[in-house]
C-alpha cells in the first residue's frame, strides 16, 4: 500500500514538472493528473496524497506568512521574502490552482465519485467529504470560485464562478450526501488504501460533522444569526458525533524515506534559509513560556533554551539564518544534532481535535455559556499539547497560569481563544488566516516595507485562468479588500 501511495505521487510530480515547463495551459476543468481509468483504490490514494501535499505546500506558505506564523528570509528576490512583503502575483497561483486544486486533488476525487457512486458508494462518500473540505479551503482563500460548473472537464472548459456564500451552502449539502453514501452497502470497501482513516467510516462521520462546525463558525461574528441555529442543532447529536480525540485528526501521514517525506520538510531541505518561524508566533509563545516551543522550534542559540523568531519583512537584507528553525512538530523526528537532521515523517494536519475544541469554545463564548467555553478551551489546549509531546503535568501547569475565561470581558474571551487556536494550528494551512480575517486576532502589524499598507485578505486568481476563462474570472484589483462573504473587513 505504501509503495502504491508514493509511486503514484512520484508519477504525479513528474507530470506536474512537465506541464509546469511547457507553454500549453490548462484550466480548472482540465484533468492532467486524474487517473481516470485506474482502480478505485489507486484513485483514492492519489487523491489523498495530492490533498496532503497541497495543504503542506503553496497554500501553507502563502497563508502562514500572511498571518505571521512563519516569515521569509534570504534576500529581496526570494519567494518567501516577496510573500512577506505581500508581493503575491497571479503567476504565483498558477500551479496551485491548475495542477494541485482543480486539475489534481479535486479531479481525482471527482473521478472516484463517478467510478464508484453506483456500486461502491463508500468510496464516493469519502471523496465527497474530501471535496467538501478542499472546496471550503479554496473558497476561504480565493472567494468566489468555480463550483457548480467545475470538474465537468471537456463538458465545460469555461465554468462560471459561484459566490462564496453559495459555495458554503452547497458544501453542507455535499457533506450530507457524503454521509449518506458512507452508510450504504458497498461492493468495494476502503481499507488500507484510505491513508487518512484506514476505512473507518465512524471516523469519517465524525470528521464530516466537525467540518460542518468549522464552516458554521466562520459565519461569526459577521453573520452569526445565519449560523447560530444550525450550530446548536448540530450539537444536539452529542459529543460522540464529532472528533473524540487526536486519533480522529484529519491529517495525512508521511514516511522517513526518500521521496516520502512531508512537503514542509522537503521545502526546508531544498530551500535552506528561506523559511523560519515568525517572531509574532515565537514571541507570543515566549511570553507564556509555552512548552510546545520545544517541538515547534529549534533553540537559538543552540542549547540556550531560548527561541528567536524572524521578523516578517526583515528578509530583504543580507541572508540571515540566526533564528530558531521549524522543529519536529512540522518536520518529524530529529535524526541528529544538525539543523537539517529530521526524518520528515510529521503529518500534514488539516483539521484537528484541538481545532474542534477551540471552535466549540468560541461558539459557547459568543452565545454566553462561559462555563462550557472554558471546558472546551481547556480541552483544546490539552489536545494541542498532546500532539506536541508535552507532558500532562506541563500542560496542566500552562493552563493553570492562564486567566479563567469568566474573569475576562466578552471581547477578551474571544481574543484568548483565538490566540490559543493560532498557536495550536501551527502547520494548518489557511485556517489561522481565516480566523484572523474574521476576528482580527491575534493582533498583527504589517511589515513597514510591505507593498500594501494592510494585510491581504484574499489571494489573487491564476493569470492562466484569467486568460483561458476571461468571461467568468472575476476582477481582483486588490488583495486587501474583503472578498469572502464571512469577512467583516478591517
Coordinates of C-alpha atoms in Angstrom, one line a residue:
X1 CA 0.0 0.0 0.0
X2 CA 2.7 2.5 0.9
X3 CA 4.7 1.7 -2.3
X4 CA 1.5 2.3 -4.2
X5 CA 0.9 5.6 -2.5
X6 CA 4.3 7.1 -3.2
X7 CA 4.8 5.6 -6.6
X8 CA 1.6 7.4 -7.7
X9 CA 2.9 10.6 -6.1
X10 CA 6.2 10.4 -7.9
X11 CA 4.4 9.9 -11.2
X12 CA 2.2 12.9 -10.3
X13 CA 5.2 15.0 -9.5
X14 CA 6.8 14.1 -12.8
X15 CA 3.6 15.1 -14.7
X16 CA 3.4 18.3 -12.7
X17 CA 7.0 19.2 -13.7
X18 CA 6.3 18.5 -17.4
X19 CA 3.1 20.6 -17.5
X20 CA 4.8 23.4 -15.5
X21 CA 7.6 23.7 -18.0
X22 CA 5.6 23.7 -21.2
X23 CA 3.8 26.5 -22.9
X24 CA 0.4 24.9 -23.1
X25 CA -2.1 25.9 -20.5
X26 CA -4.9 24.1 -18.7
X27 CA -7.9 25.5 -16.9
X28 CA -10.0 24.3 -14.0
X29 CA -11.8 21.7 -16.0
X30 CA -8.7 20.0 -17.4
X31 CA -7.6 16.9 -15.6
X32 CA -4.0 16.2 -16.4
X33 CA -3.4 14.3 -13.2
X34 CA -6.6 12.4 -12.6
X35 CA -6.1 8.7 -13.0
X36 CA -9.4 8.3 -14.8
X37 CA -9.2 4.7 -15.6
X38 CA -7.4 3.4 -12.6
X39 CA -8.9 1.2 -9.9
X40 CA -10.7 3.0 -7.1
X41 CA -8.0 2.0 -4.6
X42 CA -5.4 3.8 -6.7
X43 CA -7.5 6.9 -7.3
X44 CA -8.2 7.2 -3.6
X45 CA -4.5 7.0 -2.8
X46 CA -3.8 9.6 -5.5
X47 CA -6.5 12.0 -4.3
X48 CA -5.4 11.8 -0.6
X49 CA -1.7 12.1 -1.4
X50 CA -2.3 15.2 -3.6
X51 CA -4.5 16.7 -0.9
X52 CA -1.8 16.3 1.7
X53 CA 0.9 17.7 -0.5
X54 CA -1.3 20.6 -1.4
X55 CA -2.1 21.5 2.2
X56 CA 1.6 21.5 3.1
X57 CA 2.9 23.4 0.1
X58 CA 2.0 26.7 -1.5
X59 CA -1.3 27.3 0.3
X60 CA 0.5 26.7 3.6
X61 CA 3.4 29.0 2.7
X62 CA 1.2 31.9 1.4
X63 CA -1.2 31.9 4.3
X64 CA 1.2 31.1 7.2
X65 CA 3.4 34.0 6.1
X66 CA 0.4 36.4 5.7
X67 CA -0.8 35.5 9.2
X68 CA 2.7 35.7 10.6
X69 CA 3.2 32.2 11.8
X70 CA 6.2 32.0 9.5
X71 CA 8.5 34.5 7.8
X72 CA 10.7 34.7 4.8
X73 CA 14.5 35.2 4.7
X74 CA 17.3 35.1 2.2
X75 CA 17.3 38.3 0.2
X76 CA 14.8 40.5 -1.7
X77 CA 14.2 38.2 -4.6
X78 CA 13.4 35.1 -2.6
X79 CA 9.8 33.9 -3.0
X80 CA 9.1 33.8 0.7
X81 CA 10.5 37.2 1.3
X82 CA 8.3 38.6 -1.5
X83 CA 5.3 36.9 0.1
X84 CA 6.3 38.6 3.4
X85 CA 6.0 42.0 1.6
X86 CA 2.6 41.0 0.1
X87 CA 4.0 40.5 -3.4
X88 CA 1.9 37.5 -4.3
X89 CA 1.0 37.6 -8.0
X90 CA -1.4 35.8 -10.3
X91 CA 1.5 33.9 -11.7
X92 CA 2.4 32.6 -8.2
X93 CA -1.1 31.0 -8.1
X94 CA -0.9 29.1 -11.5
X95 CA 0.3 25.8 -10.3
X96 CA -1.7 25.5 -7.1
X97 CA -4.9 26.4 -9.0
X98 CA -4.4 24.4 -12.2
X99 CA -2.5 21.3 -11.0
X100 CA -2.9 21.0 -7.3
X101 CA -6.5 22.0 -6.6
X102 CA -8.7 21.7 -9.7
X103 CA -6.5 19.6 -12.1
X104 CA -5.1 17.4 -9.3
X105 CA -6.9 16.5 -6.0
X106 CA -10.4 17.7 -6.9
X107 CA -10.2 15.9 -10.3
X108 CA -9.1 12.6 -8.8
X109 CA -11.9 13.0 -6.2
X110 CA -14.5 13.6 -9.0
X111 CA -13.1 10.6 -10.9
X112 CA -13.6 8.4 -7.9
X113 CA -17.2 9.6 -7.4
X114 CA -18.1 8.9 -11.0
X115 CA -16.5 5.5 -10.8
X116 CA -18.0 4.3 -7.5
X117 CA -21.2 6.1 -6.8
X118 CA -23.4 3.3 -8.1
X119 CA -21.7 0.1 -6.9
X120 CA -19.2 1.2 -4.1
X121 CA -20.7 4.3 -2.6
X122 CA -18.4 4.3 0.5
X123 CA -15.6 5.4 -1.9
X124 CA -17.8 8.0 -3.4
X125 CA -18.8 9.3 0.1
X126 CA -15.2 9.6 1.3
X127 CA -14.4 11.5 -1.9
X128 CA -17.4 13.8 -1.4
X129 CA -16.3 14.6 2.1
X130 CA -12.7 15.4 0.9
X131 CA -14.1 17.5 -1.8
X132 CA -16.2 19.5 0.7
X133 CA -13.1 20.1 2.7
X134 CA -11.0 21.2 -0.2
X135 CA -13.7 23.4 -1.8
X136 CA -14.1 25.1 1.6
X137 CA -10.4 25.9 1.9
X138 CA -10.4 27.1 -1.7
X139 CA -13.3 29.5 -1.3
X140 CA -11.8 30.7 2.0
X141 CA -8.6 31.5 0.2
X142 CA -9.9 32.8 -3.1
X143 CA -13.5 33.9 -2.5
X144 CA -15.8 33.2 -5.4
X145 CA -14.7 30.0 -7.2
X146 CA -16.0 27.6 -9.9
X147 CA -18.2 25.0 -8.1
X148 CA -21.5 24.0 -9.7
X149 CA -19.9 24.0 -13.2
X150 CA -16.5 22.8 -12.2
X151 CA -15.0 19.4 -12.8
X152 CA -17.0 18.7 -15.9
X153 CA -13.7 18.5 -17.9
X154 CA -14.3 18.7 -21.6
X155 CA -18.0 19.2 -21.0
X156 CA -17.4 22.8 -19.8
X157 CA -14.0 24.3 -20.1
X158 CA -15.1 27.8 -19.0
X159 CA -17.1 27.3 -15.8
X160 CA -19.0 30.1 -14.1
X161 CA -17.8 31.3 -10.6
X162 CA -20.2 30.7 -7.7
X163 CA -20.5 33.3 -4.9
X164 CA -18.6 32.1 -1.8
X165 CA -21.7 32.0 0.4
X166 CA -23.5 29.9 -2.2
X167 CA -20.5 27.6 -2.2
X168 CA -20.8 27.2 1.6
X169 CA -24.4 26.4 1.3
X170 CA -23.7 23.8 -1.4
X171 CA -21.0 22.3 0.7
X172 CA -23.3 21.4 3.6
X173 CA -25.4 19.5 1.0
X174 CA -22.3 17.8 -0.3
X175 CA -21.3 16.8 3.2
X176 CA -24.8 15.3 3.9
X177 CA -24.6 13.4 0.6
X178 CA -21.2 12.0 1.5
X179 CA -22.5 11.0 4.9
X180 CA -25.4 9.1 3.3
X181 CA -23.0 7.3 0.9
X182 CA -20.6 6.1 3.5
X183 CA -23.5 4.4 5.3
X184 CA -24.6 2.5 2.2
X185 CA -23.7 -1.1 1.3
X186 CA -20.7 -1.1 -0.9
X187 CA -19.2 -3.8 -3.2
X188 CA -15.7 -2.4 -2.5
X189 CA -14.9 -1.0 0.9
X190 CA -11.9 1.2 1.6
X191 CA -9.3 -0.2 3.9
X192 CA -5.5 0.2 3.8
X193 CA -5.9 2.3 0.6
X194 CA -7.5 5.0 2.8
X195 CA -4.4 6.8 4.0
X196 CA -6.3 9.1 6.4
X197 CA -8.7 6.9 8.4
X198 CA -7.9 3.3 7.1
X199 CA -11.5 2.8 6.0
X200 CA -13.0 3.6 9.5
X201 CA -16.4 5.1 8.5
X202 CA -17.1 6.2 12.1
X203 CA -14.1 8.5 11.9
X204 CA -15.1 9.8 8.5
X205 CA -18.5 10.6 10.0
X206 CA -17.0 12.4 12.9
X207 CA -14.8 14.4 10.6
X208 CA -17.7 15.4 8.4
X209 CA -19.7 16.7 11.4
X210 CA -16.7 18.5 12.7
X211 CA -16.1 20.1 9.2
X212 CA -19.7 21.4 9.4
X213 CA -18.9 23.1 12.7
X214 CA -15.8 24.7 11.1
X215 CA -17.9 26.1 8.3
X216 CA -20.6 27.4 10.7
X217 CA -18.1 29.1 13.0
X218 CA -16.9 31.1 10.0
X219 CA -20.2 32.9 9.9
X220 CA -19.3 34.5 13.3
X221 CA -19.3 37.4 14.0
X222 CA -20.5 39.0 10.7
X223 CA -23.4 36.6 10.0
X224 CA -23.8 34.9 13.4
X225 CA -27.6 34.9 13.0
X226 CA -27.3 32.8 9.9
X227 CA -25.4 30.0 11.7
X228 CA -26.4 30.0 15.4
X229 CA -29.5 27.8 15.0
X230 CA -27.7 25.4 12.6
X231 CA -24.7 25.2 15.0
X232 CA -27.0 24.5 18.0
X233 CA -29.0 21.9 16.1
X234 CA -25.8 20.1 15.0
X235 CA -24.5 19.9 18.6
X236 CA -27.7 18.1 19.7
X237 CA -26.2 15.0 18.1
X238 CA -23.9 14.8 21.2
X239 CA -20.1 14.8 21.6
X240 CA -19.7 11.3 20.0
X241 CA -20.9 12.7 16.7
X242 CA -17.7 14.8 16.4
X243 CA -14.0 14.2 16.8
X244 CA -13.4 12.5 20.1
X245 CA -9.6 12.6 20.4
X246 CA -6.4 13.3 18.4
X247 CA -6.7 9.9 16.7
X248 CA -9.6 11.5 14.8
X249 CA -7.4 14.3 13.4
X250 CA -7.9 14.8 9.7
X251 CA -4.3 14.5 8.6
X252 CA -2.1 12.7 6.1
X253 CA 0.9 10.7 7.5
X254 CA 4.3 10.7 5.8
X255 CA 7.4 8.5 6.0
X256 CA 11.0 8.9 6.8
X257 CA 12.1 7.6 3.4
X258 CA 13.4 9.3 0.3
X259 CA 10.6 10.9 -1.8
X260 CA 8.1 10.0 1.0
X261 CA 8.7 12.9 3.4
X262 CA 6.2 15.7 4.1
X263 CA 6.2 18.8 1.9
X264 CA 7.1 21.3 4.7
X265 CA 10.2 19.2 5.4
X266 CA 11.0 19.0 1.7
X267 CA 10.8 22.8 1.3
X268 CA 13.0 23.3 4.4
X269 CA 15.6 20.8 3.0
X270 CA 15.6 22.3 -0.5
X271 CA 15.3 26.0 0.4
X272 CA 17.5 26.2 3.5
X273 CA 17.5 29.7 5.0
X274 CA 14.2 30.9 3.3
X275 CA 11.5 29.9 5.8
X276 CA 11.6 30.5 9.5
X277 CA 9.1 30.7 12.4
X278 CA 7.8 34.3 12.7
X279 CA 8.7 36.4 15.7
X280 CA 5.0 37.1 16.0
X281 CA 4.3 33.5 16.9
X282 CA 7.5 32.8 18.8
X283 CA 7.1 36.0 20.9
X284 CA 3.5 35.1 21.7
X285 CA 4.7 31.7 22.9
X286 CA 7.8 33.1 24.7
X287 CA 5.6 35.4 26.7
X288 CA 3.8 32.4 28.2
X289 CA 6.8 30.1 28.5
X290 CA 4.8 27.8 26.2
X291 CA 6.2 24.2 26.5
X292 CA 5.2 23.5 22.9
X293 CA 8.2 25.6 21.7
X294 CA 10.4 22.6 22.2
X295 CA 8.8 20.7 19.4
X296 CA 7.6 23.6 17.3
X297 CA 11.1 25.3 17.0
X298 CA 14.8 24.7 17.5
X299 CA 16.6 26.7 20.1
X300 CA 18.6 29.8 19.1
X301 CA 21.4 29.9 20.0
X302 CA 21.6 26.2 20.1
X303 CA 21.5 24.8 23.6
X304 CA 20.5 28.1 25.1
X305 CA 16.9 27.2 26.0
X306 CA 15.9 30.4 24.1
X307 CA 13.7 30.8 21.0
X308 CA 14.1 33.6 18.4
X309 CA 11.7 34.2 15.5
X310 CA 12.4 36.1 12.3
X311 CA 10.6 39.4 11.8
X312 CA 8.2 39.5 8.9
X313 CA 9.6 41.8 6.2
X314 CA 13.2 41.6 7.5
X315 CA 14.4 39.2 4.9
X316 CA 15.2 41.8 2.3
X317 CA 18.7 42.3 3.6
X318 CA 21.7 40.0 3.5
X319 CA 20.8 36.3 4.1
X320 CA 20.4 35.7 7.8
X321 CA 19.9 32.3 9.5
X322 CA 20.3 33.5 13.1
X323 CA 16.9 32.4 14.2
X324 CA 15.1 29.4 15.5
X325 CA 14.1 27.0 12.8
X326 CA 11.0 24.9 12.3
X327 CA 11.2 21.9 14.6
X328 CA 10.0 18.3 15.0
X329 CA 6.3 19.2 15.1
X330 CA 6.2 20.0 11.4
X331 CA 9.3 18.1 10.2
X332 CA 9.3 14.8 12.1
X333 CA 11.6 13.1 14.4
X334 CA 15.1 14.5 14.9
X335 CA 17.8 12.3 13.4
X336 CA 20.8 14.0 14.8
X337 CA 22.1 17.3 16.1
X338 CA 22.3 19.4 12.9
X339 CA 19.7 22.0 12.0
X340 CA 18.6 19.9 8.9
X341 CA 18.6 16.5 10.5
X342 CA 14.9 15.5 10.6
X343 CA 13.1 12.4 9.4
X344 CA 10.4 14.3 7.5
X345 CA 7.7 12.0 8.8
X346 CA 5.5 14.6 10.6
X347 CA 1.9 14.5 9.3
X348 CA 0.2 17.3 7.4
X349 CA -2.6 18.3 9.7
X350 CA -5.7 19.7 8.1
X351 CA -8.4 19.7 10.8
X352 CA -7.7 18.5 14.3
X353 CA -9.3 17.6 17.6
X354 CA -7.7 20.7 19.1
X355 CA -9.3 22.9 16.5
X356 CA -12.7 21.3 17.1
X357 CA -12.5 22.2 20.8
X358 CA -11.5 25.8 20.0
X359 CA -14.4 26.0 17.6
X360 CA -16.7 25.0 20.5
X361 CA -15.0 27.4 22.9
X362 CA -15.6 30.3 20.6
X363 CA -19.2 29.3 19.9
X364 CA -20.0 28.9 23.6
X365 CA -18.3 32.2 24.5
X366 CA -20.2 34.1 21.8
X367 CA -23.5 32.6 23.0
X368 CA -23.0 33.3 26.7
X369 CA -22.1 29.8 28.0
X370 CA -18.8 30.7 29.6
X371 CA -18.5 27.5 31.6
X372 CA -18.9 25.4 28.5
X373 CA -16.4 27.7 26.7
X374 CA -13.9 27.1 29.5
X375 CA -14.3 23.3 29.3
X376 CA -13.7 23.3 25.5
X377 CA -10.9 25.9 25.7
X378 CA -9.1 23.7 28.2
X379 CA -9.7 20.6 26.1
X380 CA -8.3 22.4 23.0
X381 CA -5.1 23.3 24.8
X382 CA -4.6 19.8 26.2
X383 CA -5.1 18.3 22.8
X384 CA -2.6 20.6 21.2
X385 CA -0.1 19.9 24.0
X386 CA -0.6 16.2 23.5
X387 CA 0.1 16.5 19.7
X388 CA 3.3 18.4 20.6
X389 CA 4.5 15.7 23.0
X390 CA 4.1 17.9 26.1
X391 CA 3.5 16.0 29.4
X392 CA 0.2 16.2 31.2
X393 CA 1.8 17.9 34.1
X394 CA 3.3 20.7 32.0
X395 CA 0.0 21.1 30.1
X396 CA -1.9 21.4 33.4
X397 CA 0.6 24.0 34.7
X398 CA 0.3 26.0 31.5
X399 CA -3.5 26.1 31.7
X400 CA -3.4 27.0 35.4
X401 CA -1.3 30.0 34.5
X402 CA -3.9 31.3 32.0
X403 CA -6.7 33.6 33.3
X404 CA -10.1 31.9 33.5
X405 CA -12.5 33.0 30.7
X406 CA -15.1 34.0 33.3
X407 CA -12.7 36.8 34.5
X408 CA -12.4 38.3 31.1
X409 CA -14.6 40.7 29.1
X410 CA -16.5 39.1 26.2
X411 CA -14.0 40.6 23.7
X412 CA -11.0 39.2 25.6
X413 CA -12.6 35.8 25.8
X414 CA -12.6 35.6 22.0
X415 CA -9.1 37.1 21.9
X416 CA -7.5 34.4 24.2
X417 CA -9.4 31.6 22.5
X418 CA -8.3 32.6 19.0
X419 CA -4.7 33.2 20.2
X420 CA -4.5 29.7 21.6
X421 CA -6.1 28.4 18.5
X422 CA -3.5 30.3 16.5
X423 CA -0.7 28.5 18.3
X424 CA -2.4 25.1 18.2
X425 CA -3.0 25.4 14.4
X426 CA 0.7 25.8 13.6
X427 CA 1.1 24.0 10.3
X428 CA -2.5 24.0 9.3
X429 CA -3.0 25.9 6.0
X430 CA -5.4 28.7 5.5
X431 CA -7.5 28.4 8.7
X432 CA -5.4 30.6 11.0
X433 CA -5.5 33.3 8.3
X434 CA -9.3 32.8 8.1
X435 CA -9.6 33.3 11.9
X436 CA -7.6 36.5 11.7
X437 CA -9.7 37.9 8.9
X438 CA -13.0 37.3 10.7
X439 CA -11.9 38.1 14.3
X440 CA -8.9 40.4 14.0
X441 CA -6.9 38.1 16.4
X442 CA -4.1 37.8 17.0
X443 CA -3.3 41.5 16.6
X444 CA -0.9 41.8 13.6
X445 CA 1.1 44.7 12.2
X446 CA 2.1 44.7 8.5
X447 CA 5.8 44.9 7.8
X448 CA 6.8 48.5 7.2
X449 CA 8.3 47.6 3.8
X450 CA 5.3 45.7 2.5
X451 CA 3.8 46.5 -0.9
X452 CA 0.4 47.1 0.8
X453 CA -0.3 49.1 4.0
X454 CA -2.7 46.5 5.3
X455 CA -2.6 42.7 5.5
X456 CA -4.0 40.9 2.4
X457 CA -7.5 39.4 2.9
X458 CA -7.7 37.2 -0.2
X459 CA -5.3 35.5 -2.7
X460 CA -5.2 36.6 -6.4
X461 CA -6.6 34.3 -9.1
X462 CA -4.4 32.5 -11.5
X463 CA -3.4 34.5 -14.6
X464 CA -3.7 31.4 -16.8
X465 CA -7.3 31.0 -15.5
X466 CA -7.9 34.7 -16.4
X467 CA -6.7 34.1 -19.9
X468 CA -8.5 30.8 -20.5
X469 CA -11.8 31.8 -18.8
X470 CA -11.9 35.6 -19.3
X471 CA -15.7 36.0 -19.3
X472 CA -16.1 34.3 -15.9
X473 CA -13.0 35.0 -13.9
X474 CA -13.8 37.9 -11.5
X475 CA -11.7 41.1 -11.4
X476 CA -9.4 41.3 -8.5
X477 CA -7.9 44.8 -8.4
X478 CA -6.6 44.3 -4.9
X479 CA -5.8 41.5 -2.4
X480 CA -6.6 43.7 0.6
X481 CA -10.3 44.1 0.3
X482 CA -12.8 41.7 2.0
X483 CA -13.7 39.2 -0.7
X484 CA -15.3 36.2 1.2
X485 CA -18.8 36.5 2.4
X486 CA -18.0 36.0 6.0
X487 CA -15.1 38.6 6.1
X488 CA -16.2 41.7 8.1
X489 CA -13.2 43.7 6.9
X490 CA -10.8 45.7 9.0

